[in-house]
mmCIF file of C-alpha atoms in Angstrom:
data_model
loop_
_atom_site.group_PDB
_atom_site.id
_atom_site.type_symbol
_atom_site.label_atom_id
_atom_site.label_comp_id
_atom_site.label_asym_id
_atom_site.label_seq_id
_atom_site.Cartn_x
_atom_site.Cartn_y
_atom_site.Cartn_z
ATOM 1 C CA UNK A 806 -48.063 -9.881 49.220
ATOM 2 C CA UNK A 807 -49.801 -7.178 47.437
ATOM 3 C CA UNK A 808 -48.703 -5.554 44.089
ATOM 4 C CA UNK A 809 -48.241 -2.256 46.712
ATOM 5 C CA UNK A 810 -46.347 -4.026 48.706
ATOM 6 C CA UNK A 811 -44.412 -5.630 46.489
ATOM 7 C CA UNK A 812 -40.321 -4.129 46.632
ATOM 8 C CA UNK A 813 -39.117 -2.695 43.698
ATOM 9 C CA UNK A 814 -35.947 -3.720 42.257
ATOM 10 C CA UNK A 815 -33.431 -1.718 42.287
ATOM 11 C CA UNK A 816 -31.878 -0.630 38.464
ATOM 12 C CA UNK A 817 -27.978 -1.570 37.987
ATOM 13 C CA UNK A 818 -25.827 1.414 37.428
ATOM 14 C CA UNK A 819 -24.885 1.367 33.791
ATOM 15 C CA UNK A 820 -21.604 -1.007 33.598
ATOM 16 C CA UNK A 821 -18.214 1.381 33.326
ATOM 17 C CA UNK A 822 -15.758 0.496 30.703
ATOM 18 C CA UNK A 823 -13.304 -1.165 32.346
ATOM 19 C CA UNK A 824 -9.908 0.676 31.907
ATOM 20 C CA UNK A 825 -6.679 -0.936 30.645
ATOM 21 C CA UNK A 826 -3.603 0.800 31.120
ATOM 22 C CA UNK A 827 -1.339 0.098 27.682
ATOM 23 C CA UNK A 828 2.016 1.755 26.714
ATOM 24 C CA UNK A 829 1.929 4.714 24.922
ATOM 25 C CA UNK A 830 3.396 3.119 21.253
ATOM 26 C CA UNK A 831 1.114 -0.089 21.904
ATOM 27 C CA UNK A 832 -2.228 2.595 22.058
ATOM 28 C CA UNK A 833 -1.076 4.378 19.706
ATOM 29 C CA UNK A 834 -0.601 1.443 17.364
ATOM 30 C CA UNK A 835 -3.961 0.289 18.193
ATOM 31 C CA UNK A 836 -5.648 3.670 17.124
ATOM 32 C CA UNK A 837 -3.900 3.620 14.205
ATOM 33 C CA UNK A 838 -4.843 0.538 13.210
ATOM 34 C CA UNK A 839 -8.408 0.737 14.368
ATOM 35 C CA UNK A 840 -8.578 4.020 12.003
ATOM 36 C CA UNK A 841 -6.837 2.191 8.916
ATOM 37 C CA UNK A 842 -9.872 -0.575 9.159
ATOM 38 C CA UNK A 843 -12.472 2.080 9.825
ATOM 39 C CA UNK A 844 -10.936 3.681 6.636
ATOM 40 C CA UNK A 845 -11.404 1.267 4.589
ATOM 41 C CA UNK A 846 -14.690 -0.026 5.801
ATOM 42 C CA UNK A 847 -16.412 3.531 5.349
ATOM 43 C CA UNK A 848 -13.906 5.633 3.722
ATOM 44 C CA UNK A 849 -11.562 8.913 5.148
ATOM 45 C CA UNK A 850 -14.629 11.391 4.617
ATOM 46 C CA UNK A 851 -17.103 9.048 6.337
ATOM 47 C CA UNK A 852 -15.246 8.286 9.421
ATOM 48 C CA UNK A 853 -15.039 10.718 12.532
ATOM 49 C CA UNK A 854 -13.131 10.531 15.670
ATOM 50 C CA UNK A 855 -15.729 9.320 17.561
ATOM 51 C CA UNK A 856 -15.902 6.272 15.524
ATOM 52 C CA UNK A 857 -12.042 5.711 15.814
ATOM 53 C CA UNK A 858 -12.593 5.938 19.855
ATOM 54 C CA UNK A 859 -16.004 3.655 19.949
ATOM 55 C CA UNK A 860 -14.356 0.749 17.990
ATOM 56 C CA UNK A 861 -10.756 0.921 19.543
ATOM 57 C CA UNK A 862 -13.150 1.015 23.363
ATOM 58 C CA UNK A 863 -10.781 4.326 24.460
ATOM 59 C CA UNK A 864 -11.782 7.726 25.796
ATOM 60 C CA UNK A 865 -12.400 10.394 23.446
ATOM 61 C CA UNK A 866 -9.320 12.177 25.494
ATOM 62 C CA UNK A 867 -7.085 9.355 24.981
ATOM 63 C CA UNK A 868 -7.202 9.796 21.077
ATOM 64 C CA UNK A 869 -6.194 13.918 21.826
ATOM 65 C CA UNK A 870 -2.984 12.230 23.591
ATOM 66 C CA UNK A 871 -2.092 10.490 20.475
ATOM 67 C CA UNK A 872 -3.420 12.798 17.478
ATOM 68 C CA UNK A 873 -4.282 16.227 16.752
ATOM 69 C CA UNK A 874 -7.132 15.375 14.307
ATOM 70 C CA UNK A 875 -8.382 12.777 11.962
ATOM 71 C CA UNK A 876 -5.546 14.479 9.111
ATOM 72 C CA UNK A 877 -2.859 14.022 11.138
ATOM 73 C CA UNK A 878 -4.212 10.141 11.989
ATOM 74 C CA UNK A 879 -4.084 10.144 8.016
ATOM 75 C CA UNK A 880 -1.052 11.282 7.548
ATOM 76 C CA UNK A 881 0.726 8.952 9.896
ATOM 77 C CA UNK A 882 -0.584 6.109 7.887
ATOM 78 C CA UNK A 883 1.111 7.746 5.068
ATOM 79 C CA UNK A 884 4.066 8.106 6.560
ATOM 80 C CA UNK A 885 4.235 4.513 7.643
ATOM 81 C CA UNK A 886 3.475 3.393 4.279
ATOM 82 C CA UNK A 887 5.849 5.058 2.160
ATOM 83 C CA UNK A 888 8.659 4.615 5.039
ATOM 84 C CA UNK A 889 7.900 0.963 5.080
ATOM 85 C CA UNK A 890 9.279 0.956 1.419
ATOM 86 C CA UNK A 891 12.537 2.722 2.430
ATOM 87 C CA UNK A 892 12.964 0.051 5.886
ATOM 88 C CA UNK A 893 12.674 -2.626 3.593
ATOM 89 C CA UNK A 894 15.322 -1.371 1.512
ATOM 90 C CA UNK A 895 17.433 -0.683 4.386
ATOM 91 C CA UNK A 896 16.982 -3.805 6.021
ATOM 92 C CA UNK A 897 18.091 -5.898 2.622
ATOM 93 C CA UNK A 898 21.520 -3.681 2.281
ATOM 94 C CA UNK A 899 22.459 -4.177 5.792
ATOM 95 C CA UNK A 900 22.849 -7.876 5.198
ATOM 96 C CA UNK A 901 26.825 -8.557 3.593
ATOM 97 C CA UNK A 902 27.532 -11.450 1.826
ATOM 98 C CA UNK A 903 26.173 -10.410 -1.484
ATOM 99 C CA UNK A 904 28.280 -12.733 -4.049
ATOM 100 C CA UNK A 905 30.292 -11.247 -6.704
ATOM 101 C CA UNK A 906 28.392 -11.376 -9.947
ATOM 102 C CA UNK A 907 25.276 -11.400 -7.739
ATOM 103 C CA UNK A 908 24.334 -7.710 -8.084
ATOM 104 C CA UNK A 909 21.484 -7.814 -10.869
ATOM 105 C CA UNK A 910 19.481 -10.404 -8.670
ATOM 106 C CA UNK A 911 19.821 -8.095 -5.565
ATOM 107 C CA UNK A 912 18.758 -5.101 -7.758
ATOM 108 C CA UNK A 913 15.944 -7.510 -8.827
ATOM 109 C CA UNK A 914 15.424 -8.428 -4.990
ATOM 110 C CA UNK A 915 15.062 -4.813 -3.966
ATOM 111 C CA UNK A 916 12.578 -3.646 -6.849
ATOM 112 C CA UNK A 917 9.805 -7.119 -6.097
ATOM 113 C CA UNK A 918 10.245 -5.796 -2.644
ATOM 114 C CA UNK A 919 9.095 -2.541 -2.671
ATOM 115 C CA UNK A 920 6.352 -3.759 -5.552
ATOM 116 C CA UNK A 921 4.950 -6.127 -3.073
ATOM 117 C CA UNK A 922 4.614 -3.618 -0.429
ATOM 118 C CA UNK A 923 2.423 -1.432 -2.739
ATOM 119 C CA UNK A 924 0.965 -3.973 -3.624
ATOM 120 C CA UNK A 925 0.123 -5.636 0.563
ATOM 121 C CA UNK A 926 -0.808 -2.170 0.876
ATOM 122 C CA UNK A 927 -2.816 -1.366 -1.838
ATOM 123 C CA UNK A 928 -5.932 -0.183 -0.380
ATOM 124 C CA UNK A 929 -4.523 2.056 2.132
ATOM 125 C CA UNK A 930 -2.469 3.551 -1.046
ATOM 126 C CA UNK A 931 -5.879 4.247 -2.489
ATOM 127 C CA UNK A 932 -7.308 5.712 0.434
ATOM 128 C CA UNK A 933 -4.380 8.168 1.410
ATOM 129 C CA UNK A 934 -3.872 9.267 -2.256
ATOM 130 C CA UNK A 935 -7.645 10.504 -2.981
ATOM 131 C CA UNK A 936 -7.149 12.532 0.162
ATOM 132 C CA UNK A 937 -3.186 13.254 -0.099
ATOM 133 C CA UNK A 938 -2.044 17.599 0.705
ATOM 134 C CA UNK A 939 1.163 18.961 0.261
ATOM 135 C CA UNK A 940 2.638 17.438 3.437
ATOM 136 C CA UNK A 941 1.834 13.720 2.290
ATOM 137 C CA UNK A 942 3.383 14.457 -1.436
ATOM 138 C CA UNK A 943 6.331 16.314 0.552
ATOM 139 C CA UNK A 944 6.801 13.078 2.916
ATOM 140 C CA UNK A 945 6.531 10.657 -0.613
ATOM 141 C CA UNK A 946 9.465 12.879 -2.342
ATOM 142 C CA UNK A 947 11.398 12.551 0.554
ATOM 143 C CA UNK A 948 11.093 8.898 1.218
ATOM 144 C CA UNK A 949 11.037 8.575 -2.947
ATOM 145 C CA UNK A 950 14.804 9.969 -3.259
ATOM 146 C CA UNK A 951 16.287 8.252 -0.238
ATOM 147 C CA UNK A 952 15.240 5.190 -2.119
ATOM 148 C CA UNK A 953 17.083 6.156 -5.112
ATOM 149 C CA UNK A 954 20.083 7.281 -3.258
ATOM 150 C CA UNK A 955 20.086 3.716 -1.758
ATOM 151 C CA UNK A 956 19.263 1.748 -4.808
ATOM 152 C CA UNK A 957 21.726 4.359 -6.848
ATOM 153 C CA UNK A 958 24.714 3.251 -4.238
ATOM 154 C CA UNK A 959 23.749 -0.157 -4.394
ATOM 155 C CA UNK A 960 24.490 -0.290 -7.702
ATOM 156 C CA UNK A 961 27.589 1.230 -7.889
ATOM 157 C CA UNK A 962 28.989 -1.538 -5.615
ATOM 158 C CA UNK A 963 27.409 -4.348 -6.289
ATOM 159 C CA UNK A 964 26.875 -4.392 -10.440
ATOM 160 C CA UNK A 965 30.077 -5.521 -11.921
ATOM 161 C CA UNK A 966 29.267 -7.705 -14.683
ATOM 162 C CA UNK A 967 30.814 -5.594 -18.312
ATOM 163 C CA UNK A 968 26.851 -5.785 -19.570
ATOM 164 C CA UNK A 969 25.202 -3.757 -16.254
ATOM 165 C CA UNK A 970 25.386 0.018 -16.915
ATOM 166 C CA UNK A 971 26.773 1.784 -13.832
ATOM 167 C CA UNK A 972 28.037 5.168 -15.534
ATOM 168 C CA UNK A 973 24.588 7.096 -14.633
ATOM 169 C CA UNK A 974 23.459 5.038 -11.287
ATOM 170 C CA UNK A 975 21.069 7.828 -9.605
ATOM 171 C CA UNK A 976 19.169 8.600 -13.095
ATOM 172 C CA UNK A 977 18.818 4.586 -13.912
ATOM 173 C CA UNK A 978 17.363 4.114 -10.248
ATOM 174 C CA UNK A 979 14.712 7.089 -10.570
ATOM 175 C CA UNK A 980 14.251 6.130 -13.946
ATOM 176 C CA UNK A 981 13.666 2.611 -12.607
ATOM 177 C CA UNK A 982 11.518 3.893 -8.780
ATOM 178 C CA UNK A 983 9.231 6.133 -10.652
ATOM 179 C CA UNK A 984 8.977 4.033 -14.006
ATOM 180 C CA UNK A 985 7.044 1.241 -10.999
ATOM 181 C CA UNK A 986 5.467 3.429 -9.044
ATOM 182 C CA UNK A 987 3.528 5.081 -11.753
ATOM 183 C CA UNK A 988 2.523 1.853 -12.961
ATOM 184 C CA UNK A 989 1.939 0.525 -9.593
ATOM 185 C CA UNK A 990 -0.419 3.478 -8.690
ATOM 186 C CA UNK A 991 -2.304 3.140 -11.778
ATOM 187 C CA UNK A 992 -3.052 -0.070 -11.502
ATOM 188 C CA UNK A 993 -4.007 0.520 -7.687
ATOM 189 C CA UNK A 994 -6.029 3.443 -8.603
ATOM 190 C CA UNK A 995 -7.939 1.541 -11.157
ATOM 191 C CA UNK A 996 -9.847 0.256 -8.705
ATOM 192 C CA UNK A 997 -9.665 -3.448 -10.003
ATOM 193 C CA UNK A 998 -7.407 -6.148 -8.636
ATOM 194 C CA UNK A 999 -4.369 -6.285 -9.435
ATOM 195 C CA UNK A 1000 -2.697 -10.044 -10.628
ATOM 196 C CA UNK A 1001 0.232 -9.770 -8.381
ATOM 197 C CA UNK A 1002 2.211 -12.679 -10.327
ATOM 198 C CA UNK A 1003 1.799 -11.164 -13.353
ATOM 199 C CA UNK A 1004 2.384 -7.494 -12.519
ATOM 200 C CA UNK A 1005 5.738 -8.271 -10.764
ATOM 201 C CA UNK A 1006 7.067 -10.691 -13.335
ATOM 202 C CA UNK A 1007 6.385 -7.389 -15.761
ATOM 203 C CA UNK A 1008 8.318 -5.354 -12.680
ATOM 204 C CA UNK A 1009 10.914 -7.638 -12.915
ATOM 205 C CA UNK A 1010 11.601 -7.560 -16.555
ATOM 206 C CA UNK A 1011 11.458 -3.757 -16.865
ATOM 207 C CA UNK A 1012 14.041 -3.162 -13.981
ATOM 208 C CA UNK A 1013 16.259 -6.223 -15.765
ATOM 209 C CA UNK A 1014 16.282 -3.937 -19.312
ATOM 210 C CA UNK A 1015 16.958 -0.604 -17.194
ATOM 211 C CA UNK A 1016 20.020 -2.324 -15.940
ATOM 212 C CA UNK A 1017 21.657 -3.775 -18.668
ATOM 213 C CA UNK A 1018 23.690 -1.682 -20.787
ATOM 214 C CA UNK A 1019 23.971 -2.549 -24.472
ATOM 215 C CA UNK A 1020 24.272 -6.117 -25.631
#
């Protein structure tokens, strides 16, 4: 058969990406946390929608069903992180039983809690803050003074021992919330790691002298 008579194959159609129908929270969830890895991979700045779609395999339209923009992507993450600190609390409290005499080590409970969150979180933290508006500090406050409210009632029920200061609850609690969080976020910020053993045995100790009253 001659080269002119030869047939010519035919080119395949360029293979469609098959669609998967998902619930709405579970593709949602997955753009989230395709956009948390992308973020920390190549940064907030460096990372566009288009790179959020390619990598979670979704239509550029399906992202607009989710998310306004990349900020608001951003500030979901936010609000996930500094609610998670709040459900953690909540979930603790809402377990009885606590033993009378008990209260300092549930006070102590709560605090390495909330430290090790920041901490399993550390690099989102660092991401969200260098790019953190009004809205995300408004959503921290928020989610800052329900913690104290909770910690602050906490306290007044369960520390009972005559060495445990209780007269000033709300004030120890901020005292003792933002006293860890500003050391938490500078040591985040830093850049470096962070020795988690170390840093919540220091935690620890700190929130143990904020609670006692005089010896």
């Amino acid at each position: 058969m001659s080269v002119a008579n030869k047939p010519v194959e035919k080119s395949r159609p360029a293979e469609k990406r098959k669609r998967v129908s998902k619930a709405p929270e579970i593709r949602r969830e997955e753009l989230l946390q395709t956009a948390a890895q992308l973020f920390k991979e190549k940064g907030i700045a460096a990372t566009g929608i288009g790179d959020i779609t390619d990598r979670a395999e979704v239509a550029r339209g399906t992202f607009y069903l989710y998310f306004a923009s990349k900020d608001e992507v951003v500030g979901a993450l936010w609000e996930r992180y500094v609610n998670g600190h709040l459900q953690l609390m909540e979930e603790r409290l809402s377990h009885t039983g606590v033993r009378a005499g008990d209260g300092l080590a549930l006070m102590l409970e709560l605090v390495t809690r909330l430290t090790e969150h920041s901490l399993e979180h550390a690099e989102l933290h660092r991401l969200v803050y260098d790019t953190a508006d009004a809205e995300a500090i408004a959503i921290c406050r928020r989610a800052n003074e329900l913690i104290i409210v909770r910690l602050a009632e906490a306290m007044r029920t369960h520390l009972t021992a005559p060495n445990l200061s209780r007269d000033e609850p709300h004030l120890t609690a901020s005292f003792i919330l933002h006293g860890v969080h500003g050391a938490l976020h500078d040591a985040i910020m830093h850049g470096g790691p962070v020795d988690r053993a170390s840093f919540i045995d220091r935690v620890r100790r700190f929130a143990a002298n904020a609670l006692a009253g005089p010896s």
